[in-house]
Amino acid sequence: MDKVQLTRKQKEFFDYIVEYKKEHDVWPTYREISDEFNYKSPNSVTQNIQALLKKGYLVKGEDDEYDIHPDHEEILGIKSGGIEVRGVIAAGYLQEAVEADLGKITLDTLFPNLDQMFALRVAGMSMKDAGIYDGDFVLLMDSDVKDGDIGAILYDGETSLKRIYYDKNGLRLEPANDEYKTIHVEPDVFEEVRVIGKYIGHVNRNGIHKAF
C-alpha cells in the first residue's frame, strides 16, 4: 500500500500504542492514552485512532476491534533488523580478513536521538548548494538552532528551510542558492517567527546524508 505520512502528533500517538502493545501484549485503555498525552476528552483518542485507520496504520478486525497493521514497519519505511556488520576491514596495512557478527547498523545507530526527530519533504531549490534538492526529505530535530545552522522556520504563515543567522539588526535567513534572496526579519516581529526544527540531515534516492 502507499505510504501516507503521519503528522508528528499522530506518529507519537502510534509509537506509544506500538510500544505499549509490545510490552503488555494488549492495547492501552482510553484512560491510559488520555493520561499519556494529557487529553481532556476521550474524543481526542477516537480522532487519532480514526486518522490512523484512514492512513492504514491501524486495521479493524471482524469483531470491530482495532489492531496495528501487520506491515506497519514497511508502511513507515522502516526495514526491521538493520544492516549486518559482518566483520572488520583494514584501512591501513593489509591484514588477514576478520569475519565476525558485530551486530547491525540501524537508524538508531545513525541517529541516537531518533525519538526527537521528524521529517519534512522539500519543495524548491533554494538550498541546492547545501546538497538539499527539491523532493528530498530533510531530517529535523527539536533543538536549539545556533547561529549559522540550517533550520526550518515558520514566518508570516509560510514555512522555509534556510541557514539562520542572529544579527544585531534582526534575523537573517540565507538560502544556499544565488537565485534566491536573503530574508531579513526585523527584531520587532521576532514573535512572528517560529523555528520548527534544526536540520540534521536529509534523505533522497542516493541515501542518507548527515549534517556535519
Coordinates of C-alpha atoms in Angstrom, one line a residue:
M1 CA 0.0 0.0 0.0
D2 CA 1.0 3.6 -0.4
K3 CA 2.9 5.2 2.4
V4 CA 0.8 8.0 3.8
Q5 CA 2.8 10.3 6.1
L6 CA 1.7 10.9 9.7
T7 CA 1.7 14.2 11.4
R8 CA 4.2 14.5 14.2
K9 CA 1.5 14.1 16.9
Q10 CA 0.0 11.1 15.0
K11 CA 3.4 9.5 14.9
E12 CA 3.9 9.9 18.7
F13 CA 0.4 8.5 19.3
F14 CA 1.1 5.5 17.0
D15 CA 4.5 4.9 18.5
Y16 CA 3.0 4.8 22.0
I17 CA 0.4 2.2 21.0
V18 CA 3.1 0.0 19.3
E19 CA 5.5 0.2 22.3
Y20 CA 2.7 -0.4 24.8
K21 CA 1.4 -3.5 23.0
K22 CA 4.9 -4.9 22.6
E23 CA 5.4 -4.6 26.4
H24 CA 1.9 -5.6 27.6
D25 CA 0.6 -7.6 24.7
V26 CA -2.7 -5.7 24.9
W27 CA -3.8 -2.2 23.8
P28 CA -3.7 0.7 26.2
T29 CA -7.0 1.8 27.5
Y30 CA -8.6 5.1 26.5
R31 CA -7.8 6.4 30.0
E32 CA -4.1 5.4 29.8
I33 CA -3.8 7.0 26.4
S34 CA -5.5 10.2 27.6
D35 CA -3.2 10.3 30.6
E36 CA -0.1 9.8 28.4
F37 CA -1.0 12.7 26.1
N38 CA -2.9 14.9 28.6
Y39 CA -6.1 14.6 26.6
K40 CA -9.1 16.2 28.3
S41 CA -11.6 14.2 26.4
P42 CA -11.7 10.6 25.0
N43 CA -12.8 12.1 21.7
S44 CA -9.2 13.1 21.1
V45 CA -8.2 9.4 21.4
T46 CA -11.0 8.4 18.9
Q47 CA -10.0 11.1 16.5
N48 CA -6.4 9.9 16.4
I49 CA -7.5 6.3 16.0
Q50 CA -9.7 7.2 13.1
A51 CA -6.8 9.1 11.5
L52 CA -4.5 6.1 11.8
L53 CA -7.2 3.8 10.4
K54 CA -7.7 6.1 7.4
K55 CA -4.0 6.3 6.7
G56 CA -3.6 2.5 7.0
Y57 CA -1.5 2.2 10.2
L58 CA -4.3 0.5 12.1
V59 CA -6.8 -2.1 10.8
K60 CA -10.3 -3.1 12.0
G61 CA -11.0 -6.8 12.6
E62 CA -14.2 -8.8 12.1
D63 CA -15.1 -8.2 15.8
D64 CA -14.8 -4.4 15.2
E65 CA -11.7 -4.2 17.4
Y66 CA -8.7 -2.2 16.3
D67 CA -5.2 -3.6 15.7
I68 CA -1.9 -2.5 14.4
H69 CA -1.3 -3.1 10.7
P70 CA 0.9 -6.3 10.4
D71 CA 3.1 -4.5 7.9
H72 CA 3.3 -1.2 9.8
E73 CA 7.1 -1.1 9.7
E74 CA 7.1 -1.4 6.0
I75 CA 4.4 1.3 5.7
L76 CA 6.6 3.6 7.8
G77 CA 9.5 2.9 5.6
I78 CA 11.5 1.1 8.3
K79 CA 13.3 -2.1 7.4
S80 CA 13.5 -4.2 10.6
G81 CA 16.8 -5.7 11.6
G82 CA 19.1 -3.1 10.0
I83 CA 22.3 -3.7 8.1
E84 CA 24.5 -6.6 9.1
V85 CA 28.1 -5.8 10.3
R86 CA 30.0 -8.9 9.1
G87 CA 33.5 -8.1 10.3
V88 CA 36.5 -5.8 10.3
I89 CA 38.3 -4.5 7.2
A90 CA 41.8 -2.9 7.4
A91 CA 42.2 0.7 6.2
G92 CA 45.9 0.8 6.8
Y93 CA 48.3 -2.1 6.0
L94 CA 46.9 -5.3 4.6
Q95 CA 46.0 -7.8 7.2
E96 CA 44.1 -11.0 7.5
A97 CA 40.4 -10.7 6.9
V98 CA 38.4 -10.9 10.2
E99 CA 34.8 -12.1 9.9
A100 CA 32.5 -11.7 12.9
D101 CA 29.0 -10.9 13.9
L102 CA 29.3 -7.4 15.1
G103 CA 25.6 -6.6 15.2
K104 CA 23.6 -4.4 12.9
I105 CA 23.5 -0.7 11.8
T106 CA 20.1 0.7 12.3
L107 CA 18.5 4.2 12.2
D108 CA 19.1 4.3 16.0
T109 CA 22.8 3.8 15.3
L110 CA 23.0 6.7 12.8
F111 CA 20.7 9.0 14.8
P112 CA 20.9 8.3 18.6
N113 CA 18.1 10.8 19.2
L114 CA 15.7 9.2 16.8
D115 CA 12.7 9.8 19.0
Q116 CA 13.2 13.6 18.8
M117 CA 13.4 13.6 15.0
F118 CA 10.8 14.2 12.3
A119 CA 11.0 14.8 8.5
L120 CA 9.6 17.3 6.0
R121 CA 9.7 17.0 2.2
V122 CA 11.5 19.8 0.4
A123 CA 9.6 21.8 -2.2
G124 CA 12.0 24.1 -4.1
M125 CA 15.7 24.5 -4.9
S126 CA 16.8 27.4 -2.5
M127 CA 19.2 25.0 -0.6
K128 CA 20.7 23.2 -3.5
D129 CA 24.2 24.4 -2.8
A130 CA 24.0 22.7 0.6
G131 CA 23.2 19.5 -1.3
I132 CA 19.4 19.7 -0.5
Y133 CA 17.2 19.4 -3.5
D134 CA 13.5 19.5 -4.4
G135 CA 11.9 16.3 -3.4
D136 CA 14.4 15.4 -0.7
F137 CA 13.3 14.7 2.8
V138 CA 15.0 16.8 5.4
L139 CA 15.5 15.4 8.9
L140 CA 14.8 17.8 11.7
M141 CA 15.2 17.8 15.4
D142 CA 13.5 19.7 18.2
S143 CA 16.6 21.5 19.5
D144 CA 18.2 25.0 19.6
V145 CA 19.3 26.4 16.2
K146 CA 22.7 28.1 16.6
D147 CA 24.0 30.9 14.5
G148 CA 24.7 29.6 11.0
D149 CA 22.8 26.4 11.4
I150 CA 20.2 25.3 8.8
G151 CA 16.7 25.2 10.2
A152 CA 13.1 25.1 9.3
I153 CA 11.2 28.2 10.2
L154 CA 7.6 29.4 10.1
Y155 CA 7.3 33.1 9.3
D156 CA 4.3 35.1 8.3
G157 CA 2.2 31.9 7.8
E158 CA 4.8 30.3 5.5
T159 CA 7.5 27.7 6.1
S160 CA 11.0 27.8 4.7
L161 CA 14.3 25.9 5.0
K162 CA 17.2 28.4 5.4
R163 CA 20.5 29.0 7.1
I164 CA 19.7 31.1 10.1
Y165 CA 21.8 34.0 11.4
Y166 CA 21.1 36.1 14.5
D167 CA 22.2 39.6 13.7
K168 CA 22.0 42.8 15.8
N169 CA 19.6 44.1 13.3
G170 CA 17.3 41.1 13.4
L171 CA 17.2 37.6 11.9
R172 CA 18.8 36.8 8.6
L173 CA 17.6 33.8 6.7
E174 CA 20.0 32.9 3.9
P175 CA 19.4 30.5 1.0
A176 CA 22.1 28.2 -0.4
N177 CA 21.3 29.3 -4.0
D178 CA 22.2 32.7 -5.6
E179 CA 18.9 32.7 -7.5
Y180 CA 17.0 33.2 -4.2
K181 CA 17.1 36.3 -2.0
T182 CA 18.1 36.5 1.7
I183 CA 15.1 37.2 4.0
H184 CA 15.6 39.8 6.7
V185 CA 13.4 39.7 9.8
E186 CA 13.3 42.8 12.0
P187 CA 13.5 42.4 15.8
D188 CA 10.0 43.8 16.4
V189 CA 8.4 40.9 14.5
F190 CA 10.5 38.1 16.1
E191 CA 7.4 36.8 17.8
E192 CA 6.0 36.0 14.3
V193 CA 8.9 33.7 13.6
R194 CA 9.0 30.2 14.9
V195 CA 11.8 27.7 14.5
I196 CA 10.2 24.4 13.6
G197 CA 13.4 22.3 13.9
K198 CA 17.1 22.1 13.4
Y199 CA 18.4 20.4 10.2
I200 CA 20.5 17.3 11.0
G201 CA 20.4 15.6 7.6
H202 CA 18.4 14.6 4.6
V203 CA 17.3 11.6 2.7
N204 CA 17.0 11.0 -1.0
R205 CA 17.4 8.3 -3.6
N206 CA 21.2 8.4 -3.1
G207 CA 20.9 7.6 0.6
I208 CA 21.1 9.2 4.0
H209 CA 23.2 12.4 4.3
K210 CA 24.0 13.7 7.8
A211 CA 24.8 17.3 8.6
F212 CA 28.3 17.9 9.6

